[in-house]
CSV table of N, CA and C in Angstrom, one decimal:
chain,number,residue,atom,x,y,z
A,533,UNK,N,200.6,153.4,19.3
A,533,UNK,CA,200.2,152.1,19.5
A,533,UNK,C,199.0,151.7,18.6
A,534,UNK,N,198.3,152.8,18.3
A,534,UNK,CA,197.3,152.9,17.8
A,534,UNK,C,197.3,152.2,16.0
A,535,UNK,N,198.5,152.7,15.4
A,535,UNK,CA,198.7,152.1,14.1
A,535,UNK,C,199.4,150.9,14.4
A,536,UNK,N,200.2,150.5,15.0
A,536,UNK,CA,200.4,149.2,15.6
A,536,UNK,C,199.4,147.9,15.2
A,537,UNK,N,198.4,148.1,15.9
A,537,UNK,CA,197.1,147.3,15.7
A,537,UNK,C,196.3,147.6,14.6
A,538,UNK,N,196.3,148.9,13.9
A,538,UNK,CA,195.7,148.5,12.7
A,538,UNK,C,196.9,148.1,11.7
A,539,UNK,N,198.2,148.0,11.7
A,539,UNK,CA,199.2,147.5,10.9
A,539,UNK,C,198.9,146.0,11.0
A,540,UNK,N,198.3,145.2,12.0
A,540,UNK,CA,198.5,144.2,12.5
A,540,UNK,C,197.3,143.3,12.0
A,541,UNK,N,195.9,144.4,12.0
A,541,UNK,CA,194.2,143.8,11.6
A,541,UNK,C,194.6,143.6,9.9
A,542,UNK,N,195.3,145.0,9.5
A,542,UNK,CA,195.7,144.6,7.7
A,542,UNK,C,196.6,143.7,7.7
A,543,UNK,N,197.7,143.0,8.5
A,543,UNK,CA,198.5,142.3,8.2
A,543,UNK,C,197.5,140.4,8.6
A,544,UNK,N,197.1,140.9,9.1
A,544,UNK,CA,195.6,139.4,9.3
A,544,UNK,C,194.4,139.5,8.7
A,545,UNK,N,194.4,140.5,7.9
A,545,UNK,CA,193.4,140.6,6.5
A,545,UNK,C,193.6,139.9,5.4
A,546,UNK,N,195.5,140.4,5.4
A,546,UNK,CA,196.2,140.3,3.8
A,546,UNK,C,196.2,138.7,4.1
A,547,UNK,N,196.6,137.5,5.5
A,547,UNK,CA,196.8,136.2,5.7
A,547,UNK,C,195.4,135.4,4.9
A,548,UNK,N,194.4,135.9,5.7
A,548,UNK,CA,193.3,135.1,5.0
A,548,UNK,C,192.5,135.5,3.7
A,549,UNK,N,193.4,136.4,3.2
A,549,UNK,CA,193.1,136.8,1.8
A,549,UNK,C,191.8,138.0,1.8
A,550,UNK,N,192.1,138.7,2.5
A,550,UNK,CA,191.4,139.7,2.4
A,550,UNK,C,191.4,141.0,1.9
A,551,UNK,N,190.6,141.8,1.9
A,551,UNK,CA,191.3,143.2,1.1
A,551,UNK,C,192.8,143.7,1.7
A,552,UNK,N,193.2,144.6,0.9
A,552,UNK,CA,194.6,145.1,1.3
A,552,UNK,C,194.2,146.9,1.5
A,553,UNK,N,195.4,147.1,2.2
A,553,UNK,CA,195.4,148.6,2.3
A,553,UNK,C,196.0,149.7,1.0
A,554,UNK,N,196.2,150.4,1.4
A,554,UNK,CA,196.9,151.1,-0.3
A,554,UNK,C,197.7,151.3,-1.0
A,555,UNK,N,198.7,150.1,-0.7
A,555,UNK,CA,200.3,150.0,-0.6
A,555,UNK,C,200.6,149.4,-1.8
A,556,UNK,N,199.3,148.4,-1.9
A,556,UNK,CA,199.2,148.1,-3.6
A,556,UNK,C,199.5,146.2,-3.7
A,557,UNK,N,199.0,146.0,-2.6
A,557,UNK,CA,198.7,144.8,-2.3
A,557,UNK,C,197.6,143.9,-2.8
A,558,UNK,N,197.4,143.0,-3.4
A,558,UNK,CA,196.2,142.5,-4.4
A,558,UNK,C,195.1,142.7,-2.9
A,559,UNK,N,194.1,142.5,-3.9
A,559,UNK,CA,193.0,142.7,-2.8
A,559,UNK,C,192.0,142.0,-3.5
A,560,UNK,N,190.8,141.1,-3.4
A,560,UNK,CA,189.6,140.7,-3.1
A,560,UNK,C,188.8,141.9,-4.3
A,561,UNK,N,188.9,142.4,-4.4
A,561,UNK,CA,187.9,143.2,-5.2
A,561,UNK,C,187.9,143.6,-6.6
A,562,UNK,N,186.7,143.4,-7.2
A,562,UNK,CA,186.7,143.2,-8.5
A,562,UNK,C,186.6,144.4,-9.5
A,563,UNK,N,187.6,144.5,-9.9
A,563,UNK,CA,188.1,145.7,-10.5
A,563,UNK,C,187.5,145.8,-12.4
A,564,UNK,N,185.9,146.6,-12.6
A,564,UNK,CA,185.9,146.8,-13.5
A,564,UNK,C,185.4,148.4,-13.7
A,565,UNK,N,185.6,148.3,-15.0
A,565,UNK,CA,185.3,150.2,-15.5
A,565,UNK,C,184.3,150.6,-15.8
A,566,UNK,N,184.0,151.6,-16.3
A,566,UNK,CA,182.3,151.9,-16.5
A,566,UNK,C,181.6,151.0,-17.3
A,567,UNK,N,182.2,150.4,-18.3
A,567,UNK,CA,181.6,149.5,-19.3
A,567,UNK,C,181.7,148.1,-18.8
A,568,UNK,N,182.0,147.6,-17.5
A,568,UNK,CA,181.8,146.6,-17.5
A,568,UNK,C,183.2,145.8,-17.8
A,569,UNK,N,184.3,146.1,-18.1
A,569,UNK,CA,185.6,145.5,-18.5
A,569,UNK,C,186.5,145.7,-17.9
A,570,UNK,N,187.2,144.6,-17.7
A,570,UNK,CA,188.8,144.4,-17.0
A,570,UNK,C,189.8,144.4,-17.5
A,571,UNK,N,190.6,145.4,-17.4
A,571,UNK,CA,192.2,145.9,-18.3
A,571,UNK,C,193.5,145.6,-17.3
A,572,UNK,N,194.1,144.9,-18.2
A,572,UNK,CA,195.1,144.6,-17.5
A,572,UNK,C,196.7,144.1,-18.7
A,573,UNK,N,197.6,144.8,-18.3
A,573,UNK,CA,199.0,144.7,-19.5
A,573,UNK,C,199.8,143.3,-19.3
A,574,UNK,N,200.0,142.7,-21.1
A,574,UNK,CA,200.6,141.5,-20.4
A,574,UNK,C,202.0,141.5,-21.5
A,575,UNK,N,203.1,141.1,-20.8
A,575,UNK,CA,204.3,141.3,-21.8
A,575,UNK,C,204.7,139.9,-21.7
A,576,UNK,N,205.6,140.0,-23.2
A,576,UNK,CA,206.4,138.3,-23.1
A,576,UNK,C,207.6,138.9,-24.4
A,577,UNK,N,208.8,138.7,-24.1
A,577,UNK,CA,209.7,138.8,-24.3
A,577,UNK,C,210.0,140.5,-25.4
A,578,UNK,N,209.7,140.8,-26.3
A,578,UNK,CA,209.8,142.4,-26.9
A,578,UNK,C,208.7,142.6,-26.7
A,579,UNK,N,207.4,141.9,-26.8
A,579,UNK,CA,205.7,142.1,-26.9
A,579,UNK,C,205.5,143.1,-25.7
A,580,UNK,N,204.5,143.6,-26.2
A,580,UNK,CA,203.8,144.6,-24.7
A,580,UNK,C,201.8,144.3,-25.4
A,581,UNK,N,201.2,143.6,-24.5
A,581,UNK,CA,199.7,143.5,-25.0
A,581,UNK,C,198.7,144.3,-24.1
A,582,UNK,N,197.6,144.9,-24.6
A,582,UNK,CA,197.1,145.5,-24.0
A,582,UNK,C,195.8,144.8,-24.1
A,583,UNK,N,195.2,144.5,-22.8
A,583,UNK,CA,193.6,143.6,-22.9
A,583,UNK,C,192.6,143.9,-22.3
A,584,UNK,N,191.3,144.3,-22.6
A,584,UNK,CA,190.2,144.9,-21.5
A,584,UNK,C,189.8,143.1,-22.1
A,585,UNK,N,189.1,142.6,-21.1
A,585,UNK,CA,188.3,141.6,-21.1
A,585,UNK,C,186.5,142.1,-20.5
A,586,UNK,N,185.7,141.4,-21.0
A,586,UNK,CA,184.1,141.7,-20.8
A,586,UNK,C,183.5,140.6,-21.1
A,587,UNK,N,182.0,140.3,-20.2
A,587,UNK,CA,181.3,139.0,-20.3
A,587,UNK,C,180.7,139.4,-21.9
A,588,UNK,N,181.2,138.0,-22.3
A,588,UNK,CA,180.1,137.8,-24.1
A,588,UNK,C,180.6,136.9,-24.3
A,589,UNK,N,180.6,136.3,-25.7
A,589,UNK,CA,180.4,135.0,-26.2
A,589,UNK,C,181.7,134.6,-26.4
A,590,UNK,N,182.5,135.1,-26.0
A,590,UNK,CA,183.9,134.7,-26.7
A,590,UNK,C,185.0,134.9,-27.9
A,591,UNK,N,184.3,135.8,-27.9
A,591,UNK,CA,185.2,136.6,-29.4
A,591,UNK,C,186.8,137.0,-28.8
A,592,UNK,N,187.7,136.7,-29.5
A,592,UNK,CA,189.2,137.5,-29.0
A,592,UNK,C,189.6,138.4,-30.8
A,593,UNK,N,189.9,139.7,-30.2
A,593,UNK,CA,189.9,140.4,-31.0
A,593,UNK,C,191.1,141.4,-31.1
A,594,UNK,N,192.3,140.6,-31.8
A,594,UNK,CA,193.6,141.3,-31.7
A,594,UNK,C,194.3,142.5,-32.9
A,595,UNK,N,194.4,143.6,-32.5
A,595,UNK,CA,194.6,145.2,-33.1
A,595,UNK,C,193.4,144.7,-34.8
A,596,UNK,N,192.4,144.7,-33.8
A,596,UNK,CA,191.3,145.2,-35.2
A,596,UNK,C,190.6,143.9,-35.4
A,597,UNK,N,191.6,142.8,-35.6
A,597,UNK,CA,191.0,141.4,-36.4
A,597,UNK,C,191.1,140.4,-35.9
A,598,UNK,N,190.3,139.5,-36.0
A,598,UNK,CA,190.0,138.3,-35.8
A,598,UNK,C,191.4,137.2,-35.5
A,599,UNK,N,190.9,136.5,-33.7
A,599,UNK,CA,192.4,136.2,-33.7
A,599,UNK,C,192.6,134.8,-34.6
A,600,UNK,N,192.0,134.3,-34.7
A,600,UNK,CA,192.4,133.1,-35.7
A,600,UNK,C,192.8,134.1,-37.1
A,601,UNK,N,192.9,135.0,-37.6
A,601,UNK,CA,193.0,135.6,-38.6
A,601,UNK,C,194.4,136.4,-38.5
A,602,UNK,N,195.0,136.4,-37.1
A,602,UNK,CA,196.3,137.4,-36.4
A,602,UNK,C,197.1,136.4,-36.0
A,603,UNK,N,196.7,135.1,-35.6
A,603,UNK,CA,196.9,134.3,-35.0
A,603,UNK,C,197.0,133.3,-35.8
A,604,UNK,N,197.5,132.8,-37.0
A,604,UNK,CA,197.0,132.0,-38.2
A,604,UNK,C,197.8,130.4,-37.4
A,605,UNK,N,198.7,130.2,-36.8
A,605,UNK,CA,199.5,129.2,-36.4
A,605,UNK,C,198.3,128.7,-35.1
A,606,UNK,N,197.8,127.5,-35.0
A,606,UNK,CA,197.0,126.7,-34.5
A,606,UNK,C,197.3,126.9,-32.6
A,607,UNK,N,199.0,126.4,-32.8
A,607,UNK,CA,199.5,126.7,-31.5
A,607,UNK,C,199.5,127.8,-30.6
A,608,UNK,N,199.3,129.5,-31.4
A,608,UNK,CA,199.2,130.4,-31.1
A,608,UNK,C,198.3,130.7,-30.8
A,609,UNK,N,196.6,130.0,-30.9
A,609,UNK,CA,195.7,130.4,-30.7
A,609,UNK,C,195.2,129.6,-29.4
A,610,UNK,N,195.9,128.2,-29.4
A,610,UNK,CA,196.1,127.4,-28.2
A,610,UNK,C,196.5,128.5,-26.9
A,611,UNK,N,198.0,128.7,-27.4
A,611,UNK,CA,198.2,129.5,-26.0
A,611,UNK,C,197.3,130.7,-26.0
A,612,UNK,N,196.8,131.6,-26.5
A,612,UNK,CA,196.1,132.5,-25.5
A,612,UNK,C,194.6,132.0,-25.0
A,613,UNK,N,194.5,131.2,-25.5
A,613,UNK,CA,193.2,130.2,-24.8
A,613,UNK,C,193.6,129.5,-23.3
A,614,UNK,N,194.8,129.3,-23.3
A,614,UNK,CA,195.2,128.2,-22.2
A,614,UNK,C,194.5,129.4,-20.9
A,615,UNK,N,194.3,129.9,-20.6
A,615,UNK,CA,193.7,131.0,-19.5
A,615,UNK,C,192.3,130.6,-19.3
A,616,UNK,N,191.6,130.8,-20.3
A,616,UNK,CA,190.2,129.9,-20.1
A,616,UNK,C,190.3,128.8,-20.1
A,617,UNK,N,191.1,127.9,-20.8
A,617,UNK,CA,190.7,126.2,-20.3
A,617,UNK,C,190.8,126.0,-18.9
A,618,UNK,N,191.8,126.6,-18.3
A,618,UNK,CA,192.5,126.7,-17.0
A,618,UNK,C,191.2,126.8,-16.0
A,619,UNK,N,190.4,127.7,-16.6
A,619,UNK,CA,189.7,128.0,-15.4
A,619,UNK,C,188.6,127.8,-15.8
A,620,UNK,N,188.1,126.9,-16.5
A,620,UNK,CA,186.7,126.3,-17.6
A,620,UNK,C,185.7,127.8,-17.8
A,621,UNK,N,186.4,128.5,-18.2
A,621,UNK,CA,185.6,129.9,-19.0
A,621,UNK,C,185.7,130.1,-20.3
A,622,UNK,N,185.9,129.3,-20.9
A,622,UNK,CA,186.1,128.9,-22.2
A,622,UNK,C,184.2,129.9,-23.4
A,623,UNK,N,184.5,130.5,-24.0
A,623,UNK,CA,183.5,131.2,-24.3
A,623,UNK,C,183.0,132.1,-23.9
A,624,UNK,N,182.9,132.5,-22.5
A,624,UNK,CA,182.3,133.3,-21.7
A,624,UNK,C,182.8,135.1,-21.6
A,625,UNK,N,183.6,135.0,-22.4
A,625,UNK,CA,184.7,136.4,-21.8
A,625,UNK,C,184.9,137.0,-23.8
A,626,UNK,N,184.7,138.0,-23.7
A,626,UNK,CA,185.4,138.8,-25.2
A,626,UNK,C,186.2,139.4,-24.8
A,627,UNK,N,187.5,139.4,-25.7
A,627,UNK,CA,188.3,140.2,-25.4
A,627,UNK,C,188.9,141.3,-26.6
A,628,UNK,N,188.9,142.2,-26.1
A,628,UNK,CA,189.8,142.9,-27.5
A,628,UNK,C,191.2,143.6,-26.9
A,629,UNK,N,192.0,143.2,-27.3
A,629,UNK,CA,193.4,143.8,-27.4
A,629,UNK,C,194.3,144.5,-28.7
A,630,UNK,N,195.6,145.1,-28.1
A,630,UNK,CA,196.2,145.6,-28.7
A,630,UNK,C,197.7,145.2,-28.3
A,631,UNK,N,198.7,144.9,-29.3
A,631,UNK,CA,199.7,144.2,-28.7
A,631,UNK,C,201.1,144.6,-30.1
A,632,UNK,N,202.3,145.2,-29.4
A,632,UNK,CA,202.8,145.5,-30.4
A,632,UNK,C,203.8,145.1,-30.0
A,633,UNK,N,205.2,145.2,-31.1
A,633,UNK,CA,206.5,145.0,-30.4
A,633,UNK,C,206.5,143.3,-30.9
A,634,UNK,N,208.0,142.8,-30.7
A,634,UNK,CA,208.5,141.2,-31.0
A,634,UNK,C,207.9,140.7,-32.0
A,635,UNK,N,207.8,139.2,-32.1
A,635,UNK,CA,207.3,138.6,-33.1
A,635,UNK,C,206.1,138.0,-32.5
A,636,UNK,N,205.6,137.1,-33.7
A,636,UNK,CA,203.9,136.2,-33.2
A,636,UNK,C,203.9,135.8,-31.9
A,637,UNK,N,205.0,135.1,-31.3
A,637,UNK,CA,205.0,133.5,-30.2
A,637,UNK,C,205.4,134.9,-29.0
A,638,UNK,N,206.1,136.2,-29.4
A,638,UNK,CA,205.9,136.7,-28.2
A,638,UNK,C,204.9,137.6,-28.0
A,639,UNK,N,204.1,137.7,-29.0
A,639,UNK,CA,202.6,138.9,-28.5
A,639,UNK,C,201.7,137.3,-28.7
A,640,UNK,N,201.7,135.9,-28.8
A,640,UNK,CA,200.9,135.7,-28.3
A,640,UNK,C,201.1,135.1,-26.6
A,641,UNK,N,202.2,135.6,-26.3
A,641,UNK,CA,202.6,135.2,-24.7
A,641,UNK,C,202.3,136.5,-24.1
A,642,UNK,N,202.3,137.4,-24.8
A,642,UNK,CA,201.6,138.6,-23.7
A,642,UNK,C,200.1,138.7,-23.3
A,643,UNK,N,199.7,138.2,-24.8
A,643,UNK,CA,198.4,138.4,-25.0
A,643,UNK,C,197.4,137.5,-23.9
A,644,UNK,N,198.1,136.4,-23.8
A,644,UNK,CA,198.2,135.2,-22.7
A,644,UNK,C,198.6,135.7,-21.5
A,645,UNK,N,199.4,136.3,-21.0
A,645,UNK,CA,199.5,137.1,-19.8
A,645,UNK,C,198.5,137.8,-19.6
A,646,UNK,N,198.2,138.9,-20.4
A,646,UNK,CA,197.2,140.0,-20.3
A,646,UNK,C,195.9,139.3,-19.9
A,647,UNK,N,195.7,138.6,-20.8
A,647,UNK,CA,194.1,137.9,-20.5
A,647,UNK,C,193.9,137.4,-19.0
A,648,UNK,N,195.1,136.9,-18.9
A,648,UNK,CA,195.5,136.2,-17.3
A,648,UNK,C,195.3,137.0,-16.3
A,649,UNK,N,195.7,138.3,-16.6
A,649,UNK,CA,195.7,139.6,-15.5
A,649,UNK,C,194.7,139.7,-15.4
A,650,UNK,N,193.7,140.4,-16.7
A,650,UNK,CA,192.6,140.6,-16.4
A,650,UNK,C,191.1,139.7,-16.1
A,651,UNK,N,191.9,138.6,-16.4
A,651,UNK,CA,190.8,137.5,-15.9
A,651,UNK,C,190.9,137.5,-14.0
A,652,UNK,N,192.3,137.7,-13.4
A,652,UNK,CA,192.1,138.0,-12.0
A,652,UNK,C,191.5,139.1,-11.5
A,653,UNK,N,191.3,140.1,-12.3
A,653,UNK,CA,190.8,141.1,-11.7
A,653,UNK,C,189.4,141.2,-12.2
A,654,UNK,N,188.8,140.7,-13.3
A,654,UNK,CA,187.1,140.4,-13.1
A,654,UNK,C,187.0,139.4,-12.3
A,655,UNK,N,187.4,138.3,-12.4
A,655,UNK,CA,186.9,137.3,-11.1
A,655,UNK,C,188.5,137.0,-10.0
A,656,UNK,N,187.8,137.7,-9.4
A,656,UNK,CA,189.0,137.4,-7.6
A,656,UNK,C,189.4,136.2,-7.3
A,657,UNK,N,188.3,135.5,-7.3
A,657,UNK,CA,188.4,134.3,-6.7
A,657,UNK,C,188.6,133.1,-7.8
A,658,UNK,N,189.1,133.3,-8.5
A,658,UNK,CA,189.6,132.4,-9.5
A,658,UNK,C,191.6,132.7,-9.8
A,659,UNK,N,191.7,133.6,-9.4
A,659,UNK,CA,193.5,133.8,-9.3
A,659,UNK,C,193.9,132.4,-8.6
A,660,UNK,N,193.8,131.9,-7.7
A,660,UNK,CA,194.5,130.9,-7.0
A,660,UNK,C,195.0,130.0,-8.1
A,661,UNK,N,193.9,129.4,-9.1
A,661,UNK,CA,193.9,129.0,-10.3
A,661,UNK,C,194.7,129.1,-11.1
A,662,UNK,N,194.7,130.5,-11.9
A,662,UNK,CA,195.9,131.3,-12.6
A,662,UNK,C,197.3,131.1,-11.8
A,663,UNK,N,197.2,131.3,-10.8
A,663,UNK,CA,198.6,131.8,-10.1
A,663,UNK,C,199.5,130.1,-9.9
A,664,UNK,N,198.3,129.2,-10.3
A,664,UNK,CA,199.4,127.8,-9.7
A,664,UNK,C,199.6,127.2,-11.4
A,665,UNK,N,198.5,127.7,-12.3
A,665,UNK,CA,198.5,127.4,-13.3
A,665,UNK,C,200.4,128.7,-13.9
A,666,UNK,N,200.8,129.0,-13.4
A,666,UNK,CA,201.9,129.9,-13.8
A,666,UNK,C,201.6,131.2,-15.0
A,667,UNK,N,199.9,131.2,-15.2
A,667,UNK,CA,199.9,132.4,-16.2
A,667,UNK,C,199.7,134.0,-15.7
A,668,UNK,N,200.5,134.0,-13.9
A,668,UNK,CA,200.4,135.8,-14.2
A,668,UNK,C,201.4,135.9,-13.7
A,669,UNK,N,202.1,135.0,-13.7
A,669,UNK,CA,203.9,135.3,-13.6
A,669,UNK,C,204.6,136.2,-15.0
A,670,UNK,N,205.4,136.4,-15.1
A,670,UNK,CA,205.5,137.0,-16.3
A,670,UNK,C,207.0,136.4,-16.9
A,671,UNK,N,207.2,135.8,-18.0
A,671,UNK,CA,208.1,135.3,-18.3
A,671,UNK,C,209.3,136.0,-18.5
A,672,UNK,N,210.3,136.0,-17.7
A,672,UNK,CA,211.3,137.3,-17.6
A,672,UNK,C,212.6,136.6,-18.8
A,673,UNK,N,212.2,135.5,-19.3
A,673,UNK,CA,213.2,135.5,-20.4
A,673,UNK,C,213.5,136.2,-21.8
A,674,UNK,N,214.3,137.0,-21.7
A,674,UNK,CA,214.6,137.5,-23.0
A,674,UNK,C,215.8,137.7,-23.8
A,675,UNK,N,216.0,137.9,-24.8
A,675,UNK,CA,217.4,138.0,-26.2
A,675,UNK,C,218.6,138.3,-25.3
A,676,UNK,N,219.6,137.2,-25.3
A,676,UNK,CA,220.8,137.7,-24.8
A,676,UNK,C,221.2,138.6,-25.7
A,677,UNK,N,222.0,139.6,-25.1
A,677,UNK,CA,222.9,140.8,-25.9
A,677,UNK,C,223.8,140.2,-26.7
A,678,UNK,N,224.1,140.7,-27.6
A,678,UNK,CA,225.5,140.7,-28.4
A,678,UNK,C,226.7,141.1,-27.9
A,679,UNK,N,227.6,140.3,-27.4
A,679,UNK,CA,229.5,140.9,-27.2
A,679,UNK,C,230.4,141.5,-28.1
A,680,UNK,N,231.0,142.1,-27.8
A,680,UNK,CA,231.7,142.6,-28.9
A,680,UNK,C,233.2,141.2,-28.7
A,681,UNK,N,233.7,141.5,-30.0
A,681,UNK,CA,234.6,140.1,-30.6
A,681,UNK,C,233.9,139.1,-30.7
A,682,UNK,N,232.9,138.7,-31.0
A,682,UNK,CA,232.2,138.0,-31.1
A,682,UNK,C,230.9,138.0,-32.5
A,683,UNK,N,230.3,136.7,-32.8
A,683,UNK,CA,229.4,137.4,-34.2
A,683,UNK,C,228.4,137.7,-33.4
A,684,UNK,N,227.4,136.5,-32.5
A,684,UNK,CA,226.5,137.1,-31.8
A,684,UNK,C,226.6,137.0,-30.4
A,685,UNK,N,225.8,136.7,-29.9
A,685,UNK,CA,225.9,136.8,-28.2
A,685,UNK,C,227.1,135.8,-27.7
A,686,UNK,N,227.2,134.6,-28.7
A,686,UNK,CA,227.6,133.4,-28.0
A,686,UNK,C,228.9,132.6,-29.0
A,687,UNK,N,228.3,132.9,-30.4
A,687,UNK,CA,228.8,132.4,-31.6
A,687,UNK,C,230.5,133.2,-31.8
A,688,UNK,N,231.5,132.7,-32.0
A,688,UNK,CA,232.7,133.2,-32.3
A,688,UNK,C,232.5,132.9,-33.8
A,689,UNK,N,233.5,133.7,-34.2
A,689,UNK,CA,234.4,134.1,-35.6
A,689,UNK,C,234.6,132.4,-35.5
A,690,UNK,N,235.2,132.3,-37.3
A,690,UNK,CA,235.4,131.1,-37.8
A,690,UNK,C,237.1,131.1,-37.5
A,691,UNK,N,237.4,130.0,-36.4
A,691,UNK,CA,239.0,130.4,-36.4
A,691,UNK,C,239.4,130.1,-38.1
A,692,UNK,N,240.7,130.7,-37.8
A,692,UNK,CA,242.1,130.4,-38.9
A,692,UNK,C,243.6,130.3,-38.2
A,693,UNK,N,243.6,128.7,-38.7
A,693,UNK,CA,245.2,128.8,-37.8
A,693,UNK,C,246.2,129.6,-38.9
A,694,UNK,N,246.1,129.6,-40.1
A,694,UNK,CA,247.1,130.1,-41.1
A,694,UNK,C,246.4,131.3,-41.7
């Protein structure tokens, strides 16, 4: 009876948003490493990005270089920004990442996840934000397959009636 009631204090913890037990339930608690930084993986369609986030002036720093420099299309530097406008942190956070796999539009949708992740887990209390803003959902659309009889996924051969 005994786990009963503490199944029951964690399950009226997890309601008003309180820590979780170790099941792997988000929790309230601010998850950084010895250096002060929050890592967290963000994927979007072949991309896989990897992001520690840390308080500083704002620098984003993608496999080595400068993201306006990795990032040369205006729009792509919009979206991994959209995370800080969201939550008016705009400058406040450096980030350096690593993001490999797909093309530009999908490492910069991971890299935009990732930052997303790890912006919940330096500040707790700012996820509600993220979470209605849709950036730590993870965009599960990806490349239909190819059929066979077919050119690509969808596209048929050019008929010939003769």
């Amino acid at each position: 009876m005994a786990e009963h009631a503490d199944s029951l204090e964690d399950l009226k913890r997890l309601a008003e948003g309180g820590a979780a037990d170790e099941a792997g339930a988000p929790t309230d608690e601010r998850k950084v490493d010895a250096f002060g930084r929050s890592y967290a993986t963000g994927k979007r369609k072949d991309a896989i990005a990897r992001v520690w986030i840390k308080a500083g002036r704002g620098r984003i720093t993608v496999n080595g270089k400068d993201a306006e420099t990795y990032f040369a299309r205006p729009t792509l530097r919009m979206v991994i920004n959209q995370p800080f406008a969201a939550t008016q942190r705009t400058g406040q956070y450096d980030v350096i990442c690593t993001v490999a796999g797909g093309g530009l539009s999908g490492q910069a949708g991971a890299v935009r996840h990732g930052i997303s992740q790890a912006l919940g887990l330096f500040e707790p209390e700012i996820r509600p934000v993220l979470r209605s803003g849709g950036f730590l959902t993870r965009d599960p659309r990806v490349v239909e397959r190819k059929k066979y009889g077919r050119a690509k996924a969808r596209r048929s051969f050019q008929f010939s009636k003769r």
